[in-house]
Amino acid sequence: MRIAVLGGDGFVGWPTALHLSALGHEIHIVDNLSRRWIDTELGVQSLTPMDSIQERCRIWHLETGHRLQFHFLDLREYDRLRVWLAEHRPEAIIHFAEQRAAPYSMKSDRHKVYTVSNNVNATHNLLAAMVETGVDAHLVHLGTMGVYGYSTVGAPIPEGYLDVTVDTPTGPRDLQILYPTRPGSIYHMTKSLDQILFQFYAQNDGLRITDLHQGIVWGTHTDQTRRHPQLVNRFDYDGDYGTVLNRFLVQAAIGYPLTVHGTGGQTRAFIHLQDSVRCVELALSDAPRAGERVKIFNQMTETHRVRDLAEMVAKMTGARVAYLPNPRKEADENELMVRNDQFLSLGLKPITLAEGLLAEVVDVAKKFAHRIDRSRVPCVSAWTKDIAQRVEHDPEGRRLRSVS
Ligand code: NAD
Ligand code: USQ
């Protein structure tokens, strides 16, 4: 299949492009490299040394004989996107190309505006261009578990749609509606808006769309990124882009106290990177038909409480756990049960937290420890101005600075 991987230079996009290329698909990576510019803005770098995207593609070809084509394109530029689609006419499009960090989206008004404008325009431009060019590709979008919110409901979260009964004059009527969204950050809010865009274009134009509500991705290597040092994946450890479990593993590797926010009672959904790329492959094989509603999968394999993860990493490595004022506005404690039957029925065999895989990340972090700037580890992005006043020092007593 001819597949466009939008955002294919990123943490999940790159290994997905490699995975699908290894399966024999023709892969076109589309990216505006904005994530690399954001590293520059923040003064951070990936833990792992990443080559340019062109060099990565060259090494992949040398290593496997498969070609990856890179296209430097910003999805916000509608006309260029439309022309590109009309010319390349992909049969499937995987859409990773959004600003994906909740803390970055909450840093300042400028970061809020950028995140909404980038993400909503990228998604809407793509949908409008697909209709205009008549490209009948299966669109697979990477969404987030965070659209559901993290209040305790006491029942498993279904895959996208909620069964409701409405009282009508002729008696009760059963319906399925999009699960009500309750985003906890501007970033998560953009993914909620994406859902409405997808619902409209599936219904109005018969676009075939799958939305993957993904949990927090952890790990760093996949079978393909292990093949050559220059195929190494991006790995974010900083306070904006680093995600919780990967951060704890890096912190343990460099002797930095594990940064638990609040009580650490937040329960979240997780998935290993290797399973994430496999899920995209499975979703591609199960496209909805034109006229069908958007297919929604919960792309996660397990749930964990943040403090349990910290205690587990501490036990494994001897690290100290620091309970810090929470820079976010979120429930201190929540329960979370999630249905993921669809991927299991398509053949996913979940990789769950295993010491070997956790230790692998610690080893990678130790290998590249010299690239880590400890002052970029704390999360300095506060959800409100009041919260910002409470979160002033890092676990090592240094005054925090933020970028605006
Ligand atoms: P990432 O930031 O590493 O990669 C995103 C890529 O998209 C970057 O290479 C960036 O340059 C590109 N991009 C952004 N805006 C663009 C635009 N306007 N035009 C062209 N390219 C653009 O993020 P990731 O961790 O790989 O996440 C990929 C997707 O998966 C995101 O949409 C994210 O919301 C979703 N997701 C990620 C996680 C996670 O834990 N990393 C979890 C759930 C969902
Ligand atoms: N947390 C800590 N300590 C840290 C970092 C985070 O306690 O050092 C806590 C946060 O307060 C939060 C939880 O861990 O309660 C998760 O934070 P995170 O940064 O790992 O994840 P999140 O902000 O939700 O975002 C990440 C990805 C995003 C994706 C989302 C999936 O960056 O792209 O959509 O995970 S989900 O969480 O399921 O919505």
XYZ file of C-alpha atoms and ligand atoms in Angstrom:
487
model
C 0.000 0.000 0.000
C 1.088 3.605 -0.596
C 0.982 5.161 2.861
C 1.541 8.768 3.934
C 2.884 9.039 7.477
C 2.184 12.621 8.543
C 4.467 13.514 11.450
C 6.769 10.630 10.527
C 9.851 12.291 12.046
C 8.368 12.083 15.560
C 8.603 9.696 18.501
C 5.788 7.389 17.356
C 5.713 8.347 13.664
C 9.310 7.339 12.929
C 9.118 3.761 14.284
C 5.684 3.387 12.647
C 7.132 4.407 9.276
C 9.926 1.841 9.733
C 7.518 -0.898 10.827
C 5.250 -0.381 7.817
C 8.201 -0.064 5.432
C 9.601 -3.363 6.751
C 6.232 -4.944 5.912
C 6.757 -3.845 2.289
C 4.527 -0.758 2.104
C 5.545 2.323 0.097
C 6.084 4.977 2.747
C 5.979 8.748 2.338
C 6.973 10.656 5.469
C 5.481 14.151 5.610
C 6.741 16.482 8.338
C 7.482 20.175 8.828
C 10.144 19.360 11.453
C 8.390 21.698 13.904
C 9.206 19.350 16.758
C 12.922 19.836 16.126
C 12.358 23.616 16.193
C 10.517 23.305 19.501
C 13.581 21.544 20.951
C 15.542 24.628 19.938
C 12.935 26.960 21.434
C 13.001 25.097 24.735
C 16.761 24.568 24.761
C 16.379 20.793 25.088
C 17.378 17.834 22.977
C 16.350 14.241 22.592
C 18.191 11.966 25.028
C 19.194 9.920 22.009
C 21.190 11.634 19.250
C 18.897 11.882 16.236
C 20.254 12.338 12.744
C 18.444 14.483 10.190
C 15.361 12.836 8.725
C 17.090 12.595 5.325
C 20.042 10.771 6.901
C 17.729 8.419 8.804
C 15.970 7.544 5.535
C 19.325 6.959 3.811
C 20.477 4.561 6.564
C 17.184 2.665 6.413
C 17.705 2.132 2.682
C 21.304 0.946 3.194
C 20.212 -1.381 5.982
C 17.104 -2.892 4.376
C 16.926 -1.947 0.708
C 13.535 -0.293 1.391
C 13.069 3.364 0.495
C 11.417 5.989 2.687
C 10.533 9.211 0.911
C 10.611 12.397 2.946
C 8.467 15.428 2.067
C 9.034 18.695 3.938
C 5.510 20.024 4.240
C 3.494 21.938 6.806
C -0.104 20.723 7.090
C -1.137 24.278 7.933
C -0.313 25.313 4.346
C -3.557 24.257 2.728
C -2.712 24.801 -0.934
C 0.593 22.942 -0.766
C -1.074 20.073 1.078
C -3.864 19.792 -1.497
C -1.383 19.778 -4.379
C 0.755 17.177 -2.594
C -2.246 14.901 -2.000
C -3.444 15.240 -5.590
C 0.015 14.306 -6.837
C 0.815 11.380 -4.506
C -2.690 9.976 -3.917
C -1.916 7.792 -0.885
C -4.159 4.787 -0.211
C -3.806 5.258 3.539
C -2.855 8.292 5.617
C -1.621 8.058 9.188
C -1.915 11.401 10.944
C 0.550 11.973 13.803
C 1.300 15.586 12.860
C 0.166 17.618 15.846
C 1.704 19.434 18.811
C 1.364 16.674 21.351
C 2.589 17.864 24.760
C 0.027 18.961 27.339
C 2.579 20.987 29.388
C 3.838 22.783 26.249
C 0.254 23.659 25.336
C -0.235 25.267 28.777
C 3.021 27.267 28.979
C 1.609 30.652 27.934
C -1.137 32.209 25.851
C 1.196 31.989 22.837
C 1.632 28.241 23.304
C -2.134 27.779 23.659
C -2.765 29.684 20.431
C -0.036 27.784 18.579
C -1.321 24.392 19.711
C -4.935 25.074 18.742
C -3.992 26.686 15.456
C -1.502 23.966 14.497
C -3.560 20.947 15.495
C -7.031 21.994 14.428
C -5.861 23.493 11.132
C -3.639 20.508 10.343
C -6.531 18.108 10.821
C -9.137 20.226 9.078
C -6.878 21.080 6.116
C -6.226 17.396 5.628
C -9.924 16.506 5.656
C -10.868 19.333 3.295
C -8.022 18.429 0.920
C -9.033 14.762 0.884
C -12.543 15.732 -0.192
C -11.341 18.276 -2.748
C -8.843 15.911 -4.404
C -11.123 12.865 -4.160
C -8.336 10.920 -2.447
C -10.217 7.941 -1.015
C -7.578 7.002 1.560
C -8.258 5.353 4.889
C -7.331 8.057 7.413
C -5.914 6.744 10.697
C -5.513 9.476 13.300
C -3.591 9.302 16.544
C -5.904 10.651 19.194
C -5.633 10.340 22.947
C -7.226 8.591 25.914
C -7.265 12.064 27.474
C -10.374 13.036 25.485
C -12.425 11.002 27.951
C -11.058 12.907 30.961
C -9.890 11.431 34.228
C -12.809 11.558 36.597
C -13.710 8.274 38.247
C -16.789 6.905 36.467
C -16.937 3.500 38.093
C -17.373 1.702 34.768
C -14.976 0.806 31.959
C -14.536 3.520 29.322
C -16.008 2.175 26.072
C -14.280 2.559 22.711
C -15.413 6.025 21.691
C -19.183 5.657 21.874
C -21.461 5.627 24.888
C -24.779 3.772 25.069
C -27.496 6.131 26.266
C -31.235 5.850 26.642
C -33.277 8.938 25.787
C -36.846 9.433 26.989
C -39.086 10.231 24.001
C -42.875 10.778 23.923
C -43.237 7.240 22.550
C -41.000 5.663 25.141
C -37.281 5.148 25.791
C -34.938 5.088 22.783
C -31.433 3.576 22.796
C -28.655 5.559 21.112
C -24.903 5.537 20.862
C -23.263 8.954 21.119
C -19.657 10.123 21.040
C -18.381 9.727 24.593
C -18.625 13.200 26.191
C -15.193 14.798 26.200
C -13.540 16.264 29.268
C -10.066 17.347 28.189
C -7.572 18.306 30.889
C -5.301 20.565 28.810
C -5.384 22.719 25.677
C -3.580 19.911 23.856
C -6.167 17.330 24.902
C -8.886 19.819 23.940
C -7.574 19.925 20.351
C -7.953 16.148 20.155
C -11.554 16.546 21.337
C -12.135 19.076 18.550
C -10.570 16.668 16.055
C -13.251 14.132 16.968
C -16.019 16.494 15.862
C -14.202 17.246 12.591
C -13.954 13.519 11.906
C -17.595 12.909 12.756
C -18.670 15.612 10.304
C -16.477 14.520 7.374
C -17.354 10.832 7.792
C -21.049 11.669 7.767
C -21.032 14.419 5.119
C -18.407 13.182 2.674
C -18.149 9.488 3.425
C -14.473 9.734 4.436
C -13.192 6.503 5.972
C -11.665 7.436 9.306
C -10.227 5.549 12.272
C -9.394 7.484 15.446
C -6.991 5.773 17.837
C -7.442 6.938 21.414
C -3.960 6.184 22.581
C -2.622 6.051 26.140
C 0.859 7.166 27.233
C 3.516 5.552 25.060
C 6.590 4.266 26.865
C 9.837 2.595 25.786
C 12.218 3.713 23.093
C 13.220 0.900 20.754
C 11.255 -1.198 18.305
C 12.532 -4.131 16.264
C 13.414 -1.729 13.456
C 15.039 1.114 15.428
C 17.349 -1.472 17.049
C 18.755 -2.391 13.653
C 21.291 0.466 13.409
C 22.524 3.166 15.829
C 21.446 5.884 13.368
C 17.888 4.553 13.270
C 17.562 5.317 16.983
C 14.268 6.841 18.017
C 13.673 10.291 19.537
C 13.421 10.154 23.336
C 12.064 13.101 25.310
C 12.964 13.425 28.986
C 12.338 17.155 29.590
C 9.514 18.618 31.662
C 7.350 19.437 28.650
C 7.664 16.536 26.229
C 8.910 13.713 28.455
C 6.083 11.427 29.518
C 5.807 10.044 32.987
C 7.176 6.496 32.866
C 9.996 7.278 30.438
C 10.894 10.252 32.634
C 11.030 8.134 35.790
C 13.362 5.660 34.055
C 15.710 8.454 32.907
C 15.597 10.122 36.307
C 16.519 6.805 37.957
C 19.433 6.415 35.534
C 20.953 9.805 36.449
C 20.193 9.782 40.181
C 17.505 12.463 39.987
C 14.583 12.098 42.446
C 11.521 10.670 40.683
C 9.174 13.608 40.110
C 5.729 12.470 41.250
C 3.094 15.211 40.928
C 0.892 15.553 44.003
C -0.033 12.270 45.640
C 0.707 10.325 42.458
C -2.826 8.963 42.665
C -3.449 9.754 38.983
C -4.271 6.561 37.088
C -3.402 6.600 33.393
C -3.441 4.207 30.439
C -0.134 2.989 28.943
C 1.138 1.208 25.860
C 4.641 0.133 24.849
C 6.011 1.708 21.657
C 6.288 -1.696 19.955
C 2.575 -2.308 20.548
C 1.736 1.191 19.376
C 3.244 0.563 15.928
C 1.584 -2.860 15.776
C -1.796 -1.304 16.606
C -1.464 1.120 13.699
C -0.782 -1.848 11.420
C -3.883 -3.631 12.787
C -6.049 -0.530 12.423
C -4.967 -0.177 8.784
C -6.196 -3.694 8.107
C -9.654 -2.931 9.471
C -10.823 0.194 7.623
C -14.405 1.375 7.950
C -16.520 1.535 4.786
C -17.559 4.851 3.215
C -20.660 6.095 5.020
C -19.813 4.209 8.233
C -19.297 6.222 11.379
C -15.732 6.927 12.573
C -14.164 3.768 13.968
C -12.673 4.440 17.411
C -10.208 2.132 19.153
C -8.744 2.538 22.628
C -5.052 2.011 21.952
C -3.709 1.018 25.375
C -2.756 -2.193 27.089
C -2.736 -1.478 30.841
C -3.487 1.158 33.452
C -1.240 2.245 36.316
C -1.200 4.755 39.116
C 1.687 7.238 38.862
C 2.913 6.568 42.420
C 2.890 2.799 41.822
C 5.090 3.316 38.767
C 7.458 5.505 40.781
C 7.652 2.943 43.608
C 8.260 0.158 41.086
C 11.081 2.076 39.362
C 12.526 3.028 42.770
C 12.528 -0.619 43.862
C 14.170 -1.717 40.638
C 16.890 0.963 40.619
C 17.256 2.273 44.180
C 16.040 5.758 43.126
C 14.427 8.180 45.598
C 10.820 9.311 45.037
C 9.977 13.025 45.444
C 6.327 13.996 45.929
C 6.044 17.505 44.434
C 3.363 20.190 44.168
C 1.366 19.334 41.061
C 1.798 21.922 38.252
C -1.388 20.619 36.609
C -5.034 21.089 37.420
C -6.138 17.464 37.631
C -7.790 15.097 40.098
C -5.373 13.952 42.828
C -6.706 10.431 42.635
C -8.785 8.666 40.000
C -9.794 5.160 39.031
C -9.560 4.140 35.385
C -10.942 1.087 33.634
C -10.715 0.937 29.856
C -12.081 -1.403 27.198
C -9.654 -2.399 24.450
C -11.491 -5.448 23.044
C -11.191 -4.368 19.421
C -7.399 -4.568 19.214
C -7.371 -7.798 21.212
C -9.853 -9.308 18.766
C -7.669 -8.170 15.839
C -4.778 -10.167 17.337
C -2.846 -7.738 19.564
C -0.783 -9.627 22.169
C -0.085 -6.876 24.707
C 3.414 -6.209 25.954
C 2.993 -5.274 29.602
C 5.495 -3.663 32.000
C 8.351 -6.094 32.257
C 11.645 -5.549 34.060
C 13.613 -6.311 30.901
C 11.947 -3.564 28.876
C 12.117 -1.082 31.740
C 15.804 -1.876 32.247
C 16.417 -1.352 28.531
C 15.272 2.282 28.828
C 17.458 2.793 31.923
C 20.431 1.414 29.947
C 19.750 3.782 27.035
C 19.528 6.682 29.503
C 22.817 5.703 31.150
C 24.500 5.456 27.761
C 23.437 8.994 26.817
C 23.427 10.514 30.324
C 25.999 13.108 29.212
C 23.314 14.626 26.917
C 20.930 15.327 29.804
C 20.551 18.844 31.199
C 19.259 18.330 34.756
C 17.781 21.835 34.824
C 15.356 20.792 32.040
C 13.992 17.815 33.966
C 11.371 19.538 36.185
C 7.913 20.322 34.835
C 7.667 24.119 34.986
C 4.536 24.571 32.934
C 1.716 25.388 35.353
C -1.943 25.056 34.381
C -2.988 28.355 36.020
C -1.249 31.462 37.337
C -2.178 30.488 40.922
C -0.592 27.081 40.527
C 2.545 28.672 39.049
C 3.200 30.396 42.379
C 3.185 27.058 44.246
C 5.615 25.324 41.878
C 8.750 27.379 42.238
C 11.583 24.984 43.072
C 12.825 21.713 41.632
C 13.420 18.597 43.777
C 17.074 19.610 44.080
C 16.145 23.045 45.502
C 16.895 25.111 42.345
C 14.549 27.933 41.404
C 12.613 27.006 38.281
C 12.617 29.082 35.129
C 10.048 28.918 32.364
C 9.980 29.811 28.679
C 7.299 32.169 27.433
P 6.068 14.070 18.218
O 5.945 15.486 18.635
O 7.324 13.338 18.526
O 5.798 13.944 16.640
C 4.880 14.731 15.949
C 5.482 15.077 14.588
O 4.547 15.850 13.836
C 6.760 15.891 14.701
O 7.797 15.304 13.935
C 6.368 17.271 14.177
O 7.445 17.932 13.529
C 5.225 16.917 13.217
N 4.263 18.015 13.017
C 3.602 18.721 13.958
N 2.820 19.655 13.396
C 2.971 19.523 12.051
C 2.433 20.218 10.941
N 1.611 21.254 11.071
N 2.795 19.813 9.685
C 3.668 18.778 9.519
N 4.223 18.109 10.546
C 3.880 18.487 11.807
O 4.808 13.301 18.845
P 4.581 11.723 19.084
O 4.883 11.425 20.485
O 5.229 10.963 18.017
O 3.015 11.642 18.902
C 2.443 11.444 17.618
C 0.938 11.531 17.709
O 0.469 10.533 18.618
C 0.454 12.876 18.225
O -0.663 13.311 17.483
C 0.068 12.592 19.661
O -0.983 13.421 20.053
C -0.341 11.132 19.621
N -0.097 10.453 20.914
C 1.171 10.398 21.447
C 1.370 9.768 22.667
C 2.722 9.694 23.334
O 2.801 9.221 24.481
N 3.789 10.120 22.683
C 0.271 9.190 23.331
C -1.004 9.275 22.762
C -1.178 9.908 21.539
N 3.356 13.203 35.893
C 4.080 13.100 37.078
N 5.403 13.363 37.033
C 6.064 13.698 35.890
C 5.322 13.783 34.675
C 3.964 13.534 34.718
O 3.530 12.783 38.128
O 7.279 13.923 35.939
C 1.905 12.917 35.906
C 1.064 14.035 35.320
O 0.743 15.010 36.311
C -0.133 13.261 34.798
C 0.447 11.913 34.391
O 1.703 11.804 35.058
O -1.039 13.022 35.832
C 0.649 11.740 32.900
O 1.467 12.778 32.396
P 2.277 12.587 31.025
O 3.043 13.817 30.774
O 2.994 11.292 31.045
O 1.072 12.394 29.959
P 0.068 13.436 29.292
O 0.339 14.827 29.649
O -1.314 12.935 29.527
O 0.391 13.293 27.739
C 0.954 12.125 27.135
C 1.388 12.504 25.719
C 0.147 12.907 24.907
C -0.869 11.778 24.954
C -1.218 11.405 26.388
C -2.057 10.141 26.451
O 2.319 13.578 25.760
O 0.532 13.167 23.571
O -2.040 12.152 24.290
O 0.011 11.080 27.097
S -3.174 10.176 27.805
O -2.424 10.485 29.023
O -3.772 8.871 27.873
O -4.135 11.230 27.552
